[in-house]
Every structure is written in structure tokens, then in C-alpha cells.
Short mmCIF file of C-alpha atoms in Angstrom, two decimals:
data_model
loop_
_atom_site.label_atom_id
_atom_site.label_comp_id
_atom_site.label_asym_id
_atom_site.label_seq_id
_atom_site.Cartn_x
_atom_site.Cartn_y
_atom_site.Cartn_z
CA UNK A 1193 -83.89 212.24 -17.33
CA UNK A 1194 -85.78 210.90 -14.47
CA UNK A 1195 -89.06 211.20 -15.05
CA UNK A 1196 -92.63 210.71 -13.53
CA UNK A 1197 -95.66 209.49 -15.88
CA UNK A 1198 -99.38 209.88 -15.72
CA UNK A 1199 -102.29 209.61 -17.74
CA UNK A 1200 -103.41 213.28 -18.02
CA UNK A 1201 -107.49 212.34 -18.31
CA UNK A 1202 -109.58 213.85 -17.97
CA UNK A 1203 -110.68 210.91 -15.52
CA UNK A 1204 -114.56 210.78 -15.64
CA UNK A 1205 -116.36 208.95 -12.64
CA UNK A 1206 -119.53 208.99 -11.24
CA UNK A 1207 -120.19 210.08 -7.48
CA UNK A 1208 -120.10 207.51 -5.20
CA UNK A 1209 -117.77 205.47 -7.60
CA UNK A 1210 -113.88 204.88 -6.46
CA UNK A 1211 -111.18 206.55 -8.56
CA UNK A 1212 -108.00 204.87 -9.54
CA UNK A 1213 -105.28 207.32 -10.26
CA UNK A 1214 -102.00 205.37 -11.64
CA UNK A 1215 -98.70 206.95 -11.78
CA UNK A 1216 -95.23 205.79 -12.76
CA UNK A 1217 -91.71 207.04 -12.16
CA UNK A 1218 -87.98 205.74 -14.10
CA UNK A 1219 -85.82 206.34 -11.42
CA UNK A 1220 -84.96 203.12 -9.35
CA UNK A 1221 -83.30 205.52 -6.64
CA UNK A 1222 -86.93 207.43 -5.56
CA UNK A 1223 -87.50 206.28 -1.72
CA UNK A 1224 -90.64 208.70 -1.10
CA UNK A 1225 -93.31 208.91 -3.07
CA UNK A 1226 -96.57 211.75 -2.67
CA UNK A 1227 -99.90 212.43 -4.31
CA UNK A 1228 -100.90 216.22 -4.12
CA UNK A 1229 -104.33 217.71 -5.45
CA UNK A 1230 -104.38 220.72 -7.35
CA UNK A 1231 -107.71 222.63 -8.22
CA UNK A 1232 -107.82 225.27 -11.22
CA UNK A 1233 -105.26 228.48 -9.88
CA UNK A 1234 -104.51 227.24 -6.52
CA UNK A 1235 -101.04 225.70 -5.51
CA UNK A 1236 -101.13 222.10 -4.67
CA UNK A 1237 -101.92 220.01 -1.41
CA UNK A 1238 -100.90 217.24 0.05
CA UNK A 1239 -103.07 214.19 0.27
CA UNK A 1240 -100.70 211.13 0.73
CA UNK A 1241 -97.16 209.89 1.15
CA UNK A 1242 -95.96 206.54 1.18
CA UNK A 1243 -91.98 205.68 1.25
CA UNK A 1244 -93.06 201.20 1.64
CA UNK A 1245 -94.10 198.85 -0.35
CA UNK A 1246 -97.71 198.09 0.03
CA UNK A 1247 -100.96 199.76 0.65
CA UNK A 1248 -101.28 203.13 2.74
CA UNK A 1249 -104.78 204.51 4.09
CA UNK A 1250 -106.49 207.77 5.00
CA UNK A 1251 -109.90 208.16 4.89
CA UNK A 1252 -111.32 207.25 1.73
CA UNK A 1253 -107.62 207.69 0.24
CA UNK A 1254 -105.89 204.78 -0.33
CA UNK A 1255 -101.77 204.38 -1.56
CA UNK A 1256 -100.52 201.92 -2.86
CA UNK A 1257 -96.79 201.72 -3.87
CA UNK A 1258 -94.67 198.61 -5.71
CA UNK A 1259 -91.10 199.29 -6.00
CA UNK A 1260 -90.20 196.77 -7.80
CA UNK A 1261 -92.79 197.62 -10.75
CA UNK A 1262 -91.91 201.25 -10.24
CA UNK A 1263 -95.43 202.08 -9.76
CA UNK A 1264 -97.74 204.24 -7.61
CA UNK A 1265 -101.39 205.02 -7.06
CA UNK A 1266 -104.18 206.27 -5.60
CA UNK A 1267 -107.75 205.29 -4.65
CA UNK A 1268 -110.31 207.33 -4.12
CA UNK A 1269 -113.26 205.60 -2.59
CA UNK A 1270 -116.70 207.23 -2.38
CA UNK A 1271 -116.03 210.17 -4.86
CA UNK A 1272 -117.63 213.19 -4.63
CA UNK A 1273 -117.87 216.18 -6.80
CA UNK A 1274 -115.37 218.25 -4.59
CA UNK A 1275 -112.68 215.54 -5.64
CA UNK A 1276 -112.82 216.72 -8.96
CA UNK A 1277 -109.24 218.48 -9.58
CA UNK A 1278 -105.97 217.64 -10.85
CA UNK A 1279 -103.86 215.21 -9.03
CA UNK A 1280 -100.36 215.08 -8.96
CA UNK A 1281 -97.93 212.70 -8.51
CA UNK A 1282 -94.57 213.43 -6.97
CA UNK A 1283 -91.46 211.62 -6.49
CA UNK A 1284 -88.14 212.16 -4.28
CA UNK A 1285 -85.11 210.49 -5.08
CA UNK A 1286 -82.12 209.78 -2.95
CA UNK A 1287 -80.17 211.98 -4.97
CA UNK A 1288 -82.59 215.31 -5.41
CA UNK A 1289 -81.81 216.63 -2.23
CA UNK A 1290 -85.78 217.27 -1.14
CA UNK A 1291 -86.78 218.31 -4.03
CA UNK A 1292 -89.76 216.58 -5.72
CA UNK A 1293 -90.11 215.68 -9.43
CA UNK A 1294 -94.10 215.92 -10.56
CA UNK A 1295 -96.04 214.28 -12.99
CA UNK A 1296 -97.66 216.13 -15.39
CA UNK A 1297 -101.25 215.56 -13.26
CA UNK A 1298 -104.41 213.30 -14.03
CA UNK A 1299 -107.55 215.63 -14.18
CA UNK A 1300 -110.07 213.81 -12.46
CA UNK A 1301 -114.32 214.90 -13.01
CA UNK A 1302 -116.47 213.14 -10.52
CA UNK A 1303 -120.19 213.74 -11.73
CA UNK A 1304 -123.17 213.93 -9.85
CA UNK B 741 -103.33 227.65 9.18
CA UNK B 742 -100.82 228.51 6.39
CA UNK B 743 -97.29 226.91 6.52
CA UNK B 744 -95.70 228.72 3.50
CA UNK B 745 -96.91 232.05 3.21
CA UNK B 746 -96.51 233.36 -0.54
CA UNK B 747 -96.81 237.28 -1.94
CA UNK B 748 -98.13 238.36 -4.32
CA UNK B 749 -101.00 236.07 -5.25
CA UNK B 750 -101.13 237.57 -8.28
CA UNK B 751 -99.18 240.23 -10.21
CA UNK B 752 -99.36 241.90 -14.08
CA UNK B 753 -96.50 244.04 -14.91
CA UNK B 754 -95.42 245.62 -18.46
CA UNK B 755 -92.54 243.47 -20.14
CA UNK B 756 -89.20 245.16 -19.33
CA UNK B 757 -89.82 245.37 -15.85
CA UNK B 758 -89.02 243.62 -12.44
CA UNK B 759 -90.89 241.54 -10.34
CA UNK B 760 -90.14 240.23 -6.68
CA UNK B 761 -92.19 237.44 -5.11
CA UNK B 762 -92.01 236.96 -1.73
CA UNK B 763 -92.16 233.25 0.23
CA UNK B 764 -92.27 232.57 3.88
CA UNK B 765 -91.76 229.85 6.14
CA UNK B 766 -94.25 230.28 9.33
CA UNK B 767 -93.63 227.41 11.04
CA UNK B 768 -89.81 226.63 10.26
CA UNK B 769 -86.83 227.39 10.09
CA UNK B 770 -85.98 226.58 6.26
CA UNK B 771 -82.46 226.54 4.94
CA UNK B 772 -83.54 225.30 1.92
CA UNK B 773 -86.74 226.58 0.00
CA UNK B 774 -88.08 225.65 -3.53
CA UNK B 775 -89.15 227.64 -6.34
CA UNK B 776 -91.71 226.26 -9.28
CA UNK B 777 -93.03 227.11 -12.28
CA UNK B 778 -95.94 225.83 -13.85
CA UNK B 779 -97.64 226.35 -17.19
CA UNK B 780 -101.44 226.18 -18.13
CA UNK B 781 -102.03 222.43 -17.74
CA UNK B 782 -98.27 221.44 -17.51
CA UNK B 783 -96.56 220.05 -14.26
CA UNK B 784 -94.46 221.84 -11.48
CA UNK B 785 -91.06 222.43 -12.96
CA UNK B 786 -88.34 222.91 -10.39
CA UNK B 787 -86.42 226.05 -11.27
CA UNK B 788 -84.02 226.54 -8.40
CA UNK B 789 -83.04 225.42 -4.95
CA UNK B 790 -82.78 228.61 -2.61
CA UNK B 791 -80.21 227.83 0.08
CA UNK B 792 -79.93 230.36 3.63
CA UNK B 793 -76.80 232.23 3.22
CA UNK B 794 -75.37 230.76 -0.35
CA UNK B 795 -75.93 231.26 -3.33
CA UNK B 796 -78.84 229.22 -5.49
CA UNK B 797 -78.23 225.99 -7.39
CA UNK B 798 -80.76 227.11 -10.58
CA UNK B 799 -82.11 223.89 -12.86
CA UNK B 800 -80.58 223.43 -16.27
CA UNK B 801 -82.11 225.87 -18.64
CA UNK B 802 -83.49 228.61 -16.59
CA UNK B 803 -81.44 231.81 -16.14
CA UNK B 804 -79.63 232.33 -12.64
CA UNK B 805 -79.10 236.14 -14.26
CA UNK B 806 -83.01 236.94 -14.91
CA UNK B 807 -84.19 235.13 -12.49
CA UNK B 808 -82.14 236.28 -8.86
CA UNK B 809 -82.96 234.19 -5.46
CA UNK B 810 -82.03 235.44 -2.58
CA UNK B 811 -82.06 234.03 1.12
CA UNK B 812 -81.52 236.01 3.58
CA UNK B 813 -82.67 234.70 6.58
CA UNK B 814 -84.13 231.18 7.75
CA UNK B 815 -87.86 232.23 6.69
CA UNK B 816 -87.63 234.81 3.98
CA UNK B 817 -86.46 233.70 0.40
CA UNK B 818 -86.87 235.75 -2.63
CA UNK B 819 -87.38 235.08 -6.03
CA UNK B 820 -86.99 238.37 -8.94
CA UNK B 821 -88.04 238.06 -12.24
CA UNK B 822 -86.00 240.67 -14.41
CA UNK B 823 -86.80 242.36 -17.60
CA UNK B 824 -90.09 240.44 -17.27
CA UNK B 825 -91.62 239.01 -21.08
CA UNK B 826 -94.61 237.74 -21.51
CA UNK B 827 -93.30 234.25 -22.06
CA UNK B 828 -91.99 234.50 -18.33
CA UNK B 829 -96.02 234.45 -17.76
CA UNK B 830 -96.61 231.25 -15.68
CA UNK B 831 -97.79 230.29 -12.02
CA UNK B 832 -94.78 230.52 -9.83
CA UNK B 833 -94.85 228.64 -6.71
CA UNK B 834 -92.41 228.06 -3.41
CA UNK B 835 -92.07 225.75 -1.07
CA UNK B 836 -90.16 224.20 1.96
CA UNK B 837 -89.39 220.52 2.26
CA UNK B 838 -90.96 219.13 5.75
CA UNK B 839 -92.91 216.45 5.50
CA UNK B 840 -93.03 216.16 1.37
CA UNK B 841 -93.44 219.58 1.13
CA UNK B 842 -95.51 222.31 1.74
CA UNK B 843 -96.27 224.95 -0.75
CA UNK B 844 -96.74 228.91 -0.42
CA UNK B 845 -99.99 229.79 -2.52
CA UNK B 846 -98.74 230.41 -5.66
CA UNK B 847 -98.48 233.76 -7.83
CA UNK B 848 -99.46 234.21 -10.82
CA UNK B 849 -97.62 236.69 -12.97
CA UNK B 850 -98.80 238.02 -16.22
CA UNK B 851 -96.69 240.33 -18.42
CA UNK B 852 -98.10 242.17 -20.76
#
């Protein structure tokens, strides 16, 4: 079973404060690698993808992937309030077709 | 503007019945979609692969017989639930797979 890990939170930080969302995945194969946000009833979003080792930015989003620790996360610097939602992480392995395998989610409450 | 359009949002039907959800690709041409499931704070589940012109490939454990996908064209794909129960309730969710993926907005379907 191939299967993508994350601590499901509730992540508590306070605004301003960065965010580390951690997520890890079994199967050696995965080449692409996503983080999606998901608020209460609504389908999720894409917020990064990274398919290289190292550290991937986008605003106050930062990636960072390591293969060879099978590991992925996220930064989120300067949180506010509207970051608070559920964040997924997603894998693709070479042998899924496209389809994505999704961690269960880290809830993530950024406080005034 | 919307990539994946999705329809119904939302849906409540009596158990017994049939439901049809509707997912379209705006932007392109998709000869493969996805179709998700996801329960109250569980992850996406992949349930089938929808596939213009064939037939679906459905995940291990769900039912290719109650729940019928069908692609008929390069932007339309169709997912029925039949003989709805209530523990078919869940947030049911497309997608196409450009660029990670992009997701229609979800329906949620209670049977009652």
C-alpha cells in the first residue's frame, strides 16, 4: 500500500508566525509531489508542486522536498487567519497514471 | 475562472434512488478524468479513473455496478450513484490531471 502520512493537528500558530506542515510518503517511485488547501465543504486547491530535490518558493509558501528521506513540506511564512484550513499533501507516482494519492490533511488554526 | 466545472454542488435524495453528478473540463480536452470521495475529516480516496471512450478502471473495493462512469466526450464525464444508502453519503469530487490537478467543486450528497 503506498501511502502518504501527515500529522492531522490541529496545527495552532499565531498570526504573523511561520507554519511548518511535514508530510511523508512510502513509495520510492513518487516523482511529483503537491500541497493543496482545503477549507471546511469546498474541494481543494492547489498551492505548490515540486518534482526536485530542494527548496521551492511562492510568495510566503515555501517547498521543500528530500527524496532520499522521502519527505515533503511546507512553510508558511507570515500566517494569517485566512490560512487557517486543512492542507493536503499529495503524491504521484510513476506508476499511478496521474492520479494523486492524499494524505489524510494537517488542520492548521492561525490565531489572531 | 473555473477549470473543472462540477454539478450538483449539493444533492439529498431518499435511499433507493439514483444520482448523476456531472464534471466538466472548460479548458481541456480530458481523456482521462478523476473521481473522489471524501469522508468528514478523512482524505480524498480515488474511486475510479474515467477514460474518453472506454470503459472505467474503478479502485479496489468500490463497486463498478453501483457506481457507473461514463465518458462520452473529451469534456463531459459522468459519475451515477445507484440505489443510493446513506452510507454512500460523502463529498464526491472530480478532477482532470493538468498541471497536478485541478478539481471540479465538489458535491455533496446526502441520502436519507
Amino acid at each position: 500500500q503506498k501511502e502518504v502520512e501527515q500529522n492531522s493537528g490541529p496545527l495552532s500558530v499565531p498570526e504573523g508566525a511561520i507554519a511548518s506542515l511535514n508530510c511523508t510518503y512510502s513509495d520510492r517511485g513518487s516523482q511529483s509531489f503537491f500541497w493543496y488547501r482545503q477549507y471546511s465543504g469546498k474541494s481543494p486547491e492547489l498551492i505548490m508542486s515540486i518534482y526536485s530535490n530542494g527548496d521551492k518558493e511562492d510568495g510566503r509558501f515555501t517547498a521543500q522536498l528530500n527524496k532520499a528521506s522521502q519527505y515533503v513540506s511546507l512553510l508558511i511564512r507570515d500566517s494569517q487567519p485566512s490560512d487557517s484550513a486543512t492542507y493536503l499533501c499529495a503524491v504521484k507516482s510513476s506508476n499511478s497514471g496521474y492520479a494523486l494519492n492524499f494524505g489524510k490533511g494537517t488542520s492548521l488554526l492561525v490565531t489572531p | 475562472g473555473a477549470v473543472v466545472s462540477q454539478h450538483p454542488s449539493w444533492v439529498i435524495c431518499k435511499s433507493g434512488t439514483s444520482v448523476k453528478i456531472e464534471c466538466r473540463s472548460l479548458d481541456f480536452q480530458a481523456t482521462t478524468m478523476f473521481w473522489y470521495r471524501q469522508f468528514p475529516k478523512q482524505s480524498l480516496m480515488l474511486m475510479a479513473t474515467s477514460n474518453e471512450g472506454s470503459k472505467a478502471t474503478y479502485e479496489q473495493g468500490v463497486e463498478k455496478d453501483k457506481f457507473l462512469i461514463n465518458h462520452a466526450s473529451l469534456t463531459l464525464s459522468t459519475l451515477t450513484v445507484t440505489s443510493a444508502h446513506p452510507e454512500d453519503s460523502s463529498f464526491y469530487i472530480c478532477s482532470i490531471p493538468q498541471a497536478g490537478a485541478f478539481f471540479g467543486q465538489g458535491t455533496r450528497l446526502t441520502v436519507v
